[in-house]
C-alpha cells in the first residue's frame, strides 16, 4: 500500500511539473495558434538562474528562506523576460506569415537557447542545492513523499487556481479568451492584441521558470538539455489534455505523470517513455483534439 | 465633418482592393455604401478601423488623422464596427459578449446601465444572457452584435451587411433599430449593404462602389430613382 501511495504521489509530483510547463504551451497556442518549442528552454533557463542566484546568496550567507524566495522570484522574472523577448524577436515579425514559418522559428529559437547555455555552462551536469528544507511534520512519511515533492504539488495546485481565476475574471483573461476565439473581432472591440500576446508569454514563461527551479531543487542536478526533455513531455501533456485548454493542460499533466510513475513502479523505468507516448498515440486515435479539446474544423 | 476618407488606396499583399476612395460623413448622418460582391465595401470599413490600413491617402476622424493608428486606438476614439457575419464570440455567454463590447471602458456603474439599456432594447438577450453566443439564431446574433458594438458608446458606428442571411421580418426589425440608434443616441452610421433598396430607404445619402472606386454619390432618394442604380442594384 505504501508503495502504491508513493507511486501515486510521485506521479502527482511529475504531473504538477508537466502541468506547470504545459500551461505555457497551451496558453500560447490559445492566443497565437503556435507551438512555442522554445518554452522548454525557458524552463531550463529558469533553473540556471535559480542555481546562480541561490549560489551567490549562499556564499553571501543569507538565511535559507530569503534565498529560496529571492531565487524563485529571480527565476520567474528572468524566465518571463526571456519569454517576452523570444516572442518579440522570433514570433512577432512573423505574425502574418504562413503558419509554418513561426513554427520553424520556434525550433530555431529552441536550438539557439540550448547551445547558448551549453556554451556558457558546459554540457556537464551541475549540482543544484536543495532549496526546500526537510519539513519536520513530514518526517514519518519520507518513504512516501519528500518535502520538495509536497512543495511542487502545492505550487502546481495554487498556480492552477490563480491562473483559472485570472483567465475567468480579469480583463486580460477575457481578452485572451476573446483573441483565441476571434482575433480580428477582439481588435475591433479595442483589444491591443500585441500587449495581450506579450502578457501571455510573460505569464507562461514565469510559470516555466517556477517549474524549473522547483524541479532542479528536487532532482539536484541540471544541464542545458533538461528543458528539451521536460518540454517534450509537457507538450505531450498539453496535447493529451487538449491543446488550448487550461484544465486540459492540468489533466493531461496528471495523467501523463501517473502513467509514467506507475509504469516505472510496476513495469520498469526503461518503459516509462513507451507508456507515456503510447498513451498519447492511443488517445489521439480516439480523441484527436485531446481529452478536453474542442473538435473544430480547420479554418483554411 | 465626422469622417473623411481622402483618396485611400488599400492593398492585400500585391492585390489592390481600394483604388482611391474618397468619402465624407457628417455628424448625425446615416450614409450607405452599396455595391456588388468584391467591390471593396468591407475593405473600406476595415481600412477605417485600422485592420487593413491604407497604403496611401488619409483618413480623418473629426479632423484628426487616424489612418496610422492601431486598431485599439481607433476604437478608443469612438469608432465601432459590426463586421460582416456578426462575429459573436461563440464560447462567451451573451453577457460576456456584451462586456467585451465595453472592453475599453472602466466606468462600472455606467456599463451596468448600458447593459440594462441593451436588455431593454432586445429583451430576448436578457432572457438568454447566460447562454453561449454560439447557441443563438442569426437574428439574435445580429441583435447581440449591435448591442455589443453599442456597449463601447461609439459616436460612429460602422455596419457591414447587417441584413445578410436574415429573414425579412428580422431585417426590418434590425433596420428599425438602426434608425432608432441614429435618432435617439445621435450615433452617426456608416452602413454597408448589398440590399440596396433597404439601405437607401434608411440612409440620408448613398455612395455606390465598383471595383474599388466610388462611382456615384447622391442623396438616398435620388439614388433610389436613378435609372442605372435601379437596373444594377435594385433589380428593377
Short mmCIF file of C-alpha atoms in Angstrom, two decimals:
data_model
loop_
_atom_site.label_atom_id
_atom_site.label_comp_id
_atom_site.label_asym_id
_atom_site.label_seq_id
_atom_site.Cartn_x
_atom_site.Cartn_y
_atom_site.Cartn_z
CA UNK A 1 0.00 0.00 0.00
CA UNK A 2 2.82 2.35 0.87
CA UNK A 3 4.43 1.52 -2.45
CA UNK A 4 1.23 2.39 -4.28
CA UNK A 5 0.90 5.65 -2.35
CA UNK A 6 4.49 6.52 -3.13
CA UNK A 7 3.87 5.97 -6.83
CA UNK A 8 0.62 7.90 -6.65
CA UNK A 9 2.27 10.92 -5.03
CA UNK A 10 5.35 10.60 -7.23
CA UNK A 11 3.04 10.68 -10.24
CA UNK A 12 1.23 13.67 -8.81
CA UNK A 13 4.57 15.47 -8.46
CA UNK A 14 5.57 14.73 -12.02
CA UNK A 15 2.11 15.63 -13.17
CA UNK A 16 2.25 19.01 -11.41
CA UNK A 17 5.53 19.79 -13.13
CA UNK A 18 4.22 18.76 -16.52
CA UNK A 19 1.11 20.82 -15.89
CA UNK A 20 3.13 23.89 -14.89
CA UNK A 21 5.08 23.74 -18.14
CA UNK A 22 2.14 22.59 -20.26
CA UNK A 23 0.19 25.70 -19.23
CA UNK A 24 2.68 27.83 -21.12
CA UNK A 25 2.32 25.74 -24.27
CA UNK A 26 -1.42 25.73 -24.09
CA UNK A 27 -1.85 29.46 -23.33
CA UNK A 28 0.37 30.47 -26.21
CA UNK A 29 -1.40 28.04 -28.50
CA UNK A 30 -4.71 29.53 -27.37
CA UNK A 31 -3.85 33.10 -28.39
CA UNK A 32 -1.45 32.51 -31.28
CA UNK A 33 -2.20 29.03 -32.60
CA UNK A 34 1.54 28.41 -32.33
CA UNK A 35 3.52 25.69 -30.55
CA UNK A 36 6.28 27.60 -28.77
CA UNK A 37 9.04 25.00 -28.96
CA UNK A 38 11.41 27.29 -27.09
CA UNK A 39 9.23 27.01 -23.99
CA UNK A 40 11.21 24.09 -22.53
CA UNK A 41 14.36 26.17 -22.83
CA UNK A 42 12.76 28.94 -20.78
CA UNK A 43 12.18 26.35 -18.07
CA UNK A 44 15.85 25.31 -18.27
CA UNK A 45 17.00 28.92 -18.06
CA UNK A 46 14.78 29.42 -15.01
CA UNK A 47 16.61 26.53 -13.35
CA UNK A 48 20.02 28.02 -14.17
CA UNK A 49 19.03 31.44 -12.85
CA UNK A 50 17.89 29.70 -9.66
CA UNK A 51 21.26 27.96 -9.42
CA UNK A 52 23.25 31.15 -9.91
CA UNK A 53 21.18 33.30 -7.56
CA UNK A 54 20.96 30.72 -4.79
CA UNK A 55 24.69 30.01 -5.09
CA UNK A 56 25.51 33.68 -4.86
CA UNK A 57 23.25 34.29 -1.87
CA UNK A 58 24.58 31.19 -0.09
CA UNK A 59 28.11 32.49 -0.45
CA UNK A 60 26.94 35.80 0.96
CA UNK A 61 25.49 33.90 3.91
CA UNK A 62 21.84 34.86 3.55
CA UNK A 63 19.15 32.98 5.55
CA UNK A 64 17.67 29.93 3.78
CA UNK A 65 14.15 31.27 3.49
CA UNK A 66 15.33 34.51 1.86
CA UNK A 67 17.47 32.54 -0.58
CA UNK A 68 14.52 30.37 -1.61
CA UNK A 69 12.23 33.36 -2.04
CA UNK A 70 14.69 35.53 -3.95
CA UNK A 71 15.96 32.70 -6.16
CA UNK A 72 12.39 31.75 -7.06
CA UNK A 73 11.39 35.31 -7.86
CA UNK A 74 14.55 35.84 -9.93
CA UNK A 75 13.98 32.61 -11.86
CA UNK A 76 10.42 33.64 -12.66
CA UNK A 77 11.28 37.22 -13.63
CA UNK A 78 14.21 36.12 -15.75
CA UNK A 79 12.17 33.44 -17.46
CA UNK A 80 9.38 35.94 -18.09
CA UNK A 81 11.87 38.35 -19.65
CA UNK A 82 13.12 35.56 -21.90
CA UNK A 83 9.60 34.61 -22.92
CA UNK A 84 8.75 38.23 -23.71
CA UNK A 85 11.93 38.68 -25.75
CA UNK A 86 11.55 35.40 -27.62
CA UNK A 87 8.10 36.46 -28.76
CA UNK A 88 9.27 39.90 -29.86
CA UNK A 89 12.30 38.56 -31.71
CA UNK A 90 11.15 35.27 -33.15
CA UNK A 91 7.36 35.38 -33.47
CA UNK A 92 6.01 38.91 -33.73
CA UNK A 93 7.76 39.69 -37.04
CA UNK A 94 6.10 36.54 -38.43
CA UNK A 95 2.57 37.38 -37.25
CA UNK A 96 1.21 37.46 -40.80
CA UNK A 97 3.48 34.81 -42.30
CA UNK A 98 2.26 31.30 -43.20
CA UNK A 99 1.82 29.08 -40.14
CA UNK A 100 4.90 27.01 -40.82
CA UNK A 101 7.26 29.98 -40.53
CA UNK A 102 6.80 30.78 -36.81
CA UNK A 103 6.98 27.05 -36.08
CA UNK A 104 10.38 26.82 -37.73
CA UNK A 105 11.41 30.00 -35.96
CA UNK A 106 10.36 28.37 -32.65
CA UNK A 107 12.50 25.32 -33.29
CA UNK A 108 15.40 27.59 -34.22
CA UNK A 109 14.95 29.57 -31.02
CA UNK A 110 14.96 26.34 -29.01
CA UNK A 111 18.21 25.15 -30.59
CA UNK A 112 19.77 28.58 -30.20
CA UNK A 113 18.96 28.83 -26.49
CA UNK A 114 20.18 25.29 -25.79
CA UNK A 115 23.50 25.97 -27.44
CA UNK A 116 23.85 29.35 -25.85
CA UNK A 117 23.52 27.78 -22.39
CA UNK A 118 25.77 24.90 -23.49
CA UNK A 119 28.48 27.42 -24.34
CA UNK A 120 28.01 29.40 -21.16
CA UNK A 121 27.61 26.49 -18.74
CA UNK A 122 29.22 23.48 -20.48
CA UNK A 123 27.41 20.20 -21.01
CA UNK A 124 28.24 18.77 -17.58
CA UNK A 125 25.53 18.27 -15.04
CA UNK A 126 25.82 20.81 -12.28
CA UNK A 127 24.76 20.10 -8.71
CA UNK A 128 21.72 22.09 -7.67
CA UNK A 129 21.33 22.84 -3.94
CA UNK A 130 18.31 21.53 -2.12
CA UNK A 131 16.38 24.74 -1.64
CA UNK A 132 13.34 23.27 0.06
CA UNK A 133 14.18 22.35 3.68
CA UNK A 134 13.01 19.00 5.08
CA UNK A 135 9.75 19.63 6.88
CA UNK A 136 9.60 18.06 10.33
CA UNK A 137 5.96 17.12 10.09
CA UNK A 138 6.76 15.01 7.03
CA UNK A 139 9.44 13.06 8.90
CA UNK A 140 7.35 9.87 9.43
CA UNK A 141 6.27 9.84 5.78
CA UNK A 142 9.52 10.41 3.92
CA UNK A 143 9.29 6.94 2.38
CA UNK A 144 6.11 8.16 0.64
CA UNK A 145 6.65 11.83 -0.06
CA UNK A 146 9.54 14.28 0.25
CA UNK A 147 9.08 17.89 1.24
CA UNK A 148 10.29 19.06 -2.16
CA UNK A 149 7.58 16.93 -3.76
CA UNK A 150 4.96 18.40 -1.48
CA UNK A 151 6.07 21.91 -2.46
CA UNK A 152 5.88 21.04 -6.15
CA UNK A 153 2.36 19.67 -5.78
CA UNK A 154 1.24 22.70 -3.80
CA UNK A 155 2.82 25.08 -6.29
CA UNK A 156 1.02 23.26 -9.10
CA UNK A 157 -2.36 23.44 -7.38
CA UNK A 158 -2.03 27.10 -6.36
CA UNK A 159 -0.83 28.11 -9.82
CA UNK A 160 -3.73 26.38 -11.48
CA UNK A 161 -6.27 28.05 -9.23
CA UNK A 162 -4.73 31.50 -9.67
CA UNK A 163 -4.49 31.07 -13.42
CA UNK A 164 -8.05 29.83 -13.66
CA UNK A 165 -9.31 32.90 -11.78
CA UNK A 166 -7.14 35.18 -13.92
CA UNK A 167 -8.46 33.76 -17.16
CA UNK A 168 -12.04 33.68 -15.99
CA UNK A 169 -12.45 37.00 -14.26
CA UNK A 170 -9.82 39.58 -15.17
CA UNK A 171 -9.84 41.87 -18.17
CA UNK A 172 -6.62 40.45 -19.57
CA UNK A 173 -8.00 36.91 -19.15
CA UNK A 174 -11.14 37.83 -21.04
CA UNK A 175 -9.04 39.43 -23.75
CA UNK A 176 -7.01 36.21 -24.06
CA UNK A 177 -10.13 34.14 -24.43
CA UNK A 178 -11.58 36.60 -26.93
CA UNK A 179 -8.41 36.51 -29.03
CA UNK A 180 -8.39 32.73 -29.04
CA UNK A 181 -11.92 32.75 -30.44
CA UNK A 182 -11.63 35.56 -32.98
CA UNK A 183 -8.53 37.74 -33.04
CA UNK A 184 -9.86 40.25 -35.56
CA UNK A 185 -13.08 40.79 -33.67
CA UNK A 186 -11.14 41.28 -30.45
CA UNK A 187 -9.17 44.01 -32.22
CA UNK A 188 -12.38 45.65 -33.42
CA UNK A 189 -13.51 45.86 -29.80
CA UNK A 190 -10.33 47.63 -28.77
CA UNK A 191 -8.14 44.79 -27.53
CA UNK A 192 -4.47 45.54 -28.08
CA UNK A 193 -3.54 42.11 -29.35
CA UNK A 194 0.23 42.62 -29.17
CA UNK A 195 0.04 43.50 -25.48
CA UNK A 196 -2.15 40.53 -24.66
CA UNK A 197 0.17 38.18 -26.52
CA UNK A 198 3.13 39.61 -24.62
CA UNK A 199 1.28 39.13 -21.34
CA UNK A 200 0.55 35.53 -22.29
CA UNK A 201 4.22 34.85 -22.93
CA UNK A 202 5.22 36.58 -19.70
CA UNK A 203 2.79 34.57 -17.57
CA UNK A 204 3.51 31.23 -19.25
CA UNK A 205 7.27 31.75 -19.07
CA UNK A 206 7.18 32.79 -15.41
CA UNK A 207 5.39 29.53 -14.65
CA UNK A 208 8.04 27.62 -16.59
CA UNK A 209 10.72 29.40 -14.56
CA UNK A 210 8.95 28.41 -11.36
CA UNK A 211 8.79 24.82 -12.57
CA UNK A 212 12.47 24.93 -13.50
CA UNK A 213 13.69 25.96 -10.07
CA UNK A 214 11.33 23.58 -8.22
CA UNK A 215 12.34 20.57 -10.27
CA UNK A 216 16.04 21.41 -10.18
CA UNK A 217 15.91 21.64 -6.41
CA UNK A 218 14.05 18.31 -6.28
CA UNK A 219 16.28 16.41 -8.72
CA UNK A 220 19.52 18.02 -7.56
CA UNK A 221 21.28 18.48 -10.88
CA UNK A 222 20.78 20.41 -14.12
CA UNK A 223 22.35 20.87 -17.52
CA UNK A 224 21.47 22.61 -20.79
CA UNK A 225 19.41 19.67 -22.05
CA UNK A 226 16.80 19.33 -19.24
CA UNK A 227 14.48 21.81 -20.95
CA UNK A 228 14.26 19.83 -24.13
CA UNK A 229 13.12 16.67 -22.38
CA UNK A 230 10.78 18.37 -19.94
CA UNK A 231 9.39 20.46 -22.79
CA UNK A 232 8.69 17.40 -24.87
CA UNK A 233 6.83 15.74 -22.01
CA UNK A 234 4.89 18.87 -21.14
CA UNK A 235 3.98 19.34 -24.78
CA UNK A 236 2.72 15.75 -24.77
CA UNK A 237 0.67 16.55 -21.68
CA UNK A 238 -0.81 19.63 -23.33
CA UNK A 239 -1.78 17.69 -26.46
CA UNK A 240 -3.11 14.83 -24.38
CA UNK A 241 -5.41 17.13 -22.41
CA UNK A 242 -6.42 19.15 -25.47
CA UNK A 243 -4.12 21.95 -26.51
CA UNK A 244 -5.56 25.40 -25.93
CA UNK A 245 -7.46 24.26 -22.84
CA UNK A 246 -6.11 25.16 -19.40
CA UNK A 247 -7.96 22.44 -17.48
CA UNK A 248 -6.80 20.16 -20.28
CA UNK A 249 -3.15 21.00 -19.56
CA UNK A 250 -3.65 20.17 -15.90
CA UNK A 251 -5.47 16.93 -16.63
CA UNK A 252 -3.00 15.92 -19.32
CA UNK A 253 -0.11 16.60 -16.96
CA UNK A 254 -1.63 14.46 -14.22
CA UNK A 255 -2.49 11.57 -16.48
CA UNK A 256 0.96 11.60 -18.00
CA UNK A 257 2.60 11.86 -14.58
CA UNK A 258 0.66 8.91 -13.20
CA UNK A 259 1.18 6.81 -16.30
CA UNK A 260 4.93 7.29 -16.05
CA UNK A 261 5.02 6.79 -12.32
CA UNK A 262 3.07 3.54 -12.36
CA UNK A 263 4.85 2.25 -15.44
CA UNK A 264 8.16 2.85 -13.72
CA UNK A 265 7.00 1.33 -10.46
CA UNK A 266 5.22 -1.76 -11.69
CA UNK A 267 6.90 -2.49 -15.03
CA UNK A 268 10.31 -0.96 -15.47
CA UNK A 269 11.74 2.53 -15.69
CA UNK A 270 13.01 1.57 -19.14
CA UNK A 271 9.42 1.59 -20.34
CA UNK A 272 8.49 4.95 -18.86
CA UNK A 273 8.60 6.77 -22.20
CA UNK A 274 6.99 3.87 -24.05
CA UNK A 275 3.94 4.14 -21.84
CA UNK A 276 3.88 7.94 -21.94
CA UNK A 277 3.99 8.27 -25.71
CA UNK A 278 1.95 5.09 -26.24
CA UNK A 279 -0.81 6.72 -24.22
CA UNK A 280 -0.56 9.83 -26.40
CA UNK A 281 -0.95 7.79 -29.56
CA UNK A 282 -3.84 5.86 -28.05
CA UNK A 283 -5.74 8.99 -27.00
CA UNK A 284 -5.11 10.79 -30.27
CA UNK A 285 -6.60 7.85 -32.17
CA UNK A 286 -9.88 8.13 -30.31
CA UNK A 287 -9.94 11.84 -29.49
CA UNK A 288 -7.78 13.70 -31.99
CA UNK A 289 -8.38 17.05 -30.24
CA UNK A 290 -7.24 15.67 -26.87
CA UNK A 291 -9.32 14.79 -23.83
CA UNK A 292 -10.82 18.22 -23.17
CA UNK A 293 -10.02 19.75 -26.55
CA UNK A 294 -12.71 21.11 -28.76
CA UNK A 295 -13.21 19.36 -32.04
CA UNK A 296 -13.11 22.15 -34.59
CA UNK A 297 -12.78 22.16 -38.29
CA UNK A 298 -9.56 23.73 -39.51
CA UNK A 299 -10.02 27.21 -40.93
CA UNK A 300 -8.39 27.32 -44.32
CA UNK B 1 -17.20 66.66 -40.57
CA UNK B 2 -17.17 63.39 -38.70
CA UNK B 3 -15.26 61.10 -41.01
CA UNK B 4 -13.38 61.89 -44.18
CA UNK B 5 -11.63 59.42 -46.44
CA UNK B 6 -9.26 61.16 -48.76
CA UNK B 7 -8.13 59.15 -51.79
CA UNK B 8 -7.23 55.96 -49.92
CA UNK B 9 -5.53 53.02 -51.60
CA UNK B 10 -5.59 49.71 -49.72
CA UNK B 11 -3.81 46.52 -50.68
CA UNK B 12 -3.90 42.86 -49.66
CA UNK B 13 -0.34 41.86 -50.41
CA UNK B 14 0.02 42.85 -54.04
CA UNK B 15 -3.67 42.94 -54.78
CA UNK B 16 -5.16 46.39 -54.76
CA UNK B 17 -8.62 46.42 -53.19
CA UNK B 18 -9.25 50.17 -52.94
CA UNK B 19 -8.19 52.43 -55.78
CA UNK B 20 -8.57 55.94 -54.45
CA UNK B 21 -11.68 56.01 -52.32
CA UNK B 22 -12.90 59.36 -51.00
CA UNK B 23 -16.00 59.86 -48.94
CA UNK B 24 -17.39 62.06 -46.21
CA UNK B 25 -19.80 61.59 -43.35
CA UNK B 26 -21.40 64.44 -41.44
CA UNK B 27 -22.19 64.26 -37.75
CA UNK B 28 -25.54 62.51 -37.14
CA UNK B 29 -25.89 61.19 -40.68
CA UNK B 30 -26.73 57.72 -41.90
CA UNK B 31 -24.79 57.06 -45.05
CA UNK B 32 -24.73 53.85 -47.00
CA UNK B 33 -22.15 52.33 -49.25
CA UNK B 34 -23.66 49.95 -51.78
CA UNK B 35 -22.06 47.79 -54.40
CA UNK B 36 -21.75 44.23 -55.52
CA UNK B 37 -19.62 41.47 -54.06
CA UNK B 38 -15.92 42.22 -54.10
CA UNK B 39 -16.35 45.92 -54.83
CA UNK B 40 -14.29 46.83 -51.75
CA UNK B 41 -17.02 47.78 -49.28
CA UNK B 42 -15.72 45.63 -46.43
CA UNK B 43 -12.16 46.72 -47.14
CA UNK B 44 -13.28 50.33 -46.83
CA UNK B 45 -14.64 49.66 -43.34
CA UNK B 46 -11.57 47.64 -42.34
CA UNK B 47 -9.36 50.49 -43.53
CA UNK B 48 -11.23 52.93 -41.31
CA UNK B 49 -10.87 50.57 -38.33
CA UNK B 50 -7.15 50.07 -38.85
CA UNK B 51 -7.24 46.37 -39.63
CA UNK B 52 -6.16 46.87 -43.22
CA UNK B 53 -4.57 50.33 -43.07
CA UNK B 54 -4.42 52.16 -46.41
CA UNK B 55 -1.06 52.30 -48.13
CA UNK B 56 -1.63 55.85 -49.31
CA UNK B 57 -4.24 58.50 -48.70
CA UNK B 58 -5.59 59.80 -45.42
CA UNK B 59 -8.47 59.10 -43.08
CA UNK B 60 -9.64 61.92 -40.82
CA UNK B 61 -11.91 61.48 -37.84
CA UNK B 62 -13.15 64.86 -36.60
CA UNK B 63 -10.21 66.44 -38.36
CA UNK B 64 -7.63 64.16 -36.79
CA UNK B 65 -5.58 61.73 -38.87
CA UNK B 66 -6.29 58.16 -37.83
CA UNK B 67 -5.01 56.01 -40.68
CA UNK B 68 -1.69 55.30 -38.95
CA UNK B 69 -3.22 54.41 -35.57
CA UNK B 70 -3.53 50.90 -34.16
CA UNK B 71 -6.99 49.35 -34.22
CA UNK B 72 -7.45 49.65 -30.46
CA UNK B 73 -6.64 53.38 -30.52
CA UNK B 74 -9.23 53.90 -33.25
CA UNK B 75 -11.89 52.11 -31.20
CA UNK B 76 -10.96 54.30 -28.24
CA UNK B 77 -11.78 57.39 -30.33
CA UNK B 78 -15.38 56.20 -30.63
CA UNK B 79 -15.46 54.20 -33.83
CA UNK B 80 -17.07 50.76 -33.57
CA UNK B 81 -17.66 48.22 -36.28
CA UNK B 82 -20.17 45.41 -36.54
CA UNK B 83 -18.40 43.22 -39.06
CA UNK B 84 -19.93 41.01 -41.68
CA UNK B 85 -21.11 37.70 -40.28
CA UNK B 86 -21.63 39.29 -36.83
CA UNK B 87 -18.58 37.56 -35.34
CA UNK B 88 -20.12 36.73 -31.96
CA UNK B 89 -17.67 35.01 -29.59
CA UNK B 90 -19.26 31.56 -29.61
CA UNK B 91 -17.84 30.40 -26.28
CA UNK B 92 -18.68 33.57 -24.35
CA UNK B 93 -22.10 33.93 -22.83
CA UNK B 94 -24.27 36.71 -24.13
CA UNK B 95 -23.41 38.77 -21.08
CA UNK B 96 -19.69 38.19 -21.59
CA UNK B 97 -20.04 39.16 -25.24
CA UNK B 98 -21.66 42.42 -24.18
CA UNK B 99 -19.00 43.04 -21.55
CA UNK B 100 -16.33 42.56 -24.23
CA UNK B 101 -18.01 45.43 -26.07
CA UNK B 102 -17.18 47.67 -23.12
CA UNK B 103 -13.58 46.42 -23.05
CA UNK B 104 -12.02 49.88 -23.13
CA UNK B 105 -14.34 51.39 -20.55
CA UNK B 106 -13.77 51.43 -16.80
CA UNK B 107 -16.95 53.08 -15.55
CA UNK B 108 -18.62 50.06 -13.94
CA UNK B 109 -21.84 51.83 -12.99
CA UNK B 110 -22.38 53.23 -16.47
CA UNK B 111 -21.56 49.88 -18.06
CA UNK B 112 -24.22 48.31 -15.87
CA UNK B 113 -26.69 50.95 -17.06
CA UNK B 114 -25.82 50.36 -20.70
CA UNK B 115 -26.23 46.63 -20.18
CA UNK B 116 -29.75 47.26 -18.91
CA UNK B 117 -30.43 49.54 -21.87
CA UNK B 118 -29.40 46.75 -24.29
CA UNK B 119 -31.58 44.25 -22.46
CA UNK B 120 -34.40 46.78 -22.78
CA UNK B 121 -33.74 47.17 -26.50
CA UNK B 122 -33.60 43.41 -27.06
CA UNK B 123 -35.46 41.57 -24.28
CA UNK B 124 -34.51 38.21 -25.83
CA UNK B 125 -30.88 38.89 -24.90
CA UNK B 126 -31.82 39.39 -21.27
CA UNK B 127 -33.68 36.10 -21.18
CA UNK B 128 -30.67 34.28 -22.58
CA UNK B 129 -27.86 36.29 -21.00
CA UNK B 130 -26.15 33.21 -19.58
CA UNK B 131 -26.33 31.15 -22.77
CA UNK B 132 -23.38 30.83 -25.07
CA UNK B 133 -23.22 33.20 -28.01
CA UNK B 134 -22.86 30.26 -30.37
CA UNK B 135 -26.28 28.97 -29.41
CA UNK B 136 -28.16 31.99 -30.77
CA UNK B 137 -30.01 32.18 -34.07
CA UNK B 138 -28.77 34.51 -36.82
CA UNK B 139 -31.22 37.28 -35.94
CA UNK B 140 -30.42 37.09 -32.25
CA UNK B 141 -26.72 37.15 -33.06
CA UNK B 142 -27.21 40.33 -35.08
CA UNK B 143 -29.03 41.91 -32.15
CA UNK B 144 -26.18 40.86 -29.88
CA UNK B 145 -23.61 42.19 -32.35
CA UNK B 146 -25.34 45.57 -32.46
CA UNK B 147 -25.63 45.72 -28.67
CA UNK B 148 -22.01 44.67 -28.23
CA UNK B 149 -20.85 47.47 -30.52
CA UNK B 150 -23.06 50.00 -28.71
CA UNK B 151 -21.53 48.97 -25.37
CA UNK B 152 -18.44 50.90 -26.46
CA UNK B 153 -20.62 54.04 -26.73
CA UNK B 154 -19.41 54.80 -30.23
CA UNK B 155 -20.07 58.12 -31.90
CA UNK B 156 -19.58 56.48 -35.29
CA UNK B 157 -20.99 53.02 -35.94
CA UNK B 158 -19.90 51.01 -38.97
CA UNK B 159 -22.21 48.21 -40.03
CA UNK B 160 -21.22 45.59 -42.56
CA UNK B 161 -24.11 43.77 -44.21
CA UNK B 162 -26.43 43.59 -41.21
CA UNK B 163 -29.17 42.00 -43.32
CA UNK B 164 -27.07 39.12 -44.57
CA UNK B 165 -28.72 35.75 -44.12
CA UNK B 166 -31.63 37.01 -42.04
CA UNK B 167 -35.38 36.54 -42.54
CA UNK B 168 -37.13 39.64 -43.99
CA UNK B 169 -39.08 40.31 -40.81
CA UNK B 170 -35.88 40.28 -38.74
CA UNK B 171 -34.17 42.52 -41.29
CA UNK B 172 -36.91 45.11 -40.91
CA UNK B 173 -36.56 44.94 -37.14
CA UNK B 174 -32.80 45.41 -37.38
CA UNK B 175 -33.18 48.41 -39.66
CA UNK B 176 -35.74 49.97 -37.32
CA UNK B 177 -33.20 49.62 -34.53
CA UNK B 178 -30.51 51.22 -36.66
CA UNK B 179 -32.76 54.22 -37.28
CA UNK B 180 -33.63 54.37 -33.60
CA UNK B 181 -29.98 54.38 -32.58
CA UNK B 182 -29.31 57.18 -35.02
CA UNK B 183 -32.21 59.27 -33.75
CA UNK B 184 -32.04 58.60 -30.01
CA UNK B 185 -28.31 58.24 -29.42
CA UNK B 186 -27.28 60.66 -32.17
CA UNK B 187 -24.89 57.97 -33.38
CA UNK B 188 -23.56 58.55 -36.86
CA UNK B 189 -23.98 55.47 -39.01
CA UNK B 190 -21.96 54.16 -41.91
CA UNK B 191 -23.89 51.29 -43.42
CA UNK B 192 -22.51 48.86 -45.97
CA UNK B 193 -25.20 46.81 -47.68
CA UNK B 194 -25.89 44.60 -50.64
CA UNK B 195 -29.59 45.07 -50.06
CA UNK B 196 -29.50 48.48 -51.70
CA UNK B 197 -33.23 49.01 -51.65
CA UNK B 198 -33.44 48.72 -47.89
CA UNK B 199 -30.25 50.60 -47.23
CA UNK B 200 -31.24 53.58 -49.35
CA UNK B 201 -34.56 53.79 -47.54
CA UNK B 202 -32.97 54.37 -44.15
CA UNK B 203 -29.93 56.33 -45.26
CA UNK B 204 -29.68 60.06 -45.89
CA UNK B 205 -27.02 59.76 -48.53
CA UNK B 206 -25.51 56.94 -50.51
CA UNK B 207 -22.27 56.05 -52.23
CA UNK B 208 -22.05 53.46 -54.99
CA UNK B 209 -18.86 51.46 -55.26
CA UNK B 210 -17.45 49.42 -58.13
CA UNK B 211 -14.06 47.75 -58.38
CA UNK B 212 -12.54 49.62 -55.51
CA UNK B 213 -13.74 53.03 -56.61
CA UNK B 214 -16.68 55.26 -55.80
CA UNK B 215 -18.74 55.73 -58.95
CA UNK B 216 -21.76 57.66 -57.70
CA UNK B 217 -22.64 59.92 -54.78
CA UNK B 218 -26.06 61.36 -54.13
CA UNK B 219 -28.88 61.68 -51.67
CA UNK B 220 -30.53 58.36 -50.92
CA UNK B 221 -33.81 59.36 -52.54
CA UNK B 222 -32.09 60.38 -55.77
CA UNK B 223 -30.17 57.13 -55.88
CA UNK B 224 -33.38 55.16 -55.37
CA UNK B 225 -34.72 56.80 -58.52
CA UNK B 226 -31.52 56.68 -60.51
CA UNK B 227 -32.00 54.54 -63.59
CA UNK B 228 -28.53 52.98 -63.52
CA UNK B 229 -28.73 52.18 -59.81
CA UNK B 230 -32.20 50.75 -60.25
CA UNK B 231 -31.02 48.50 -63.02
CA UNK B 232 -27.92 47.16 -61.35
CA UNK B 233 -28.62 47.20 -57.62
CA UNK B 234 -32.35 47.36 -57.13
CA UNK B 235 -33.28 44.63 -59.57
CA UNK B 236 -35.99 46.75 -61.16
#
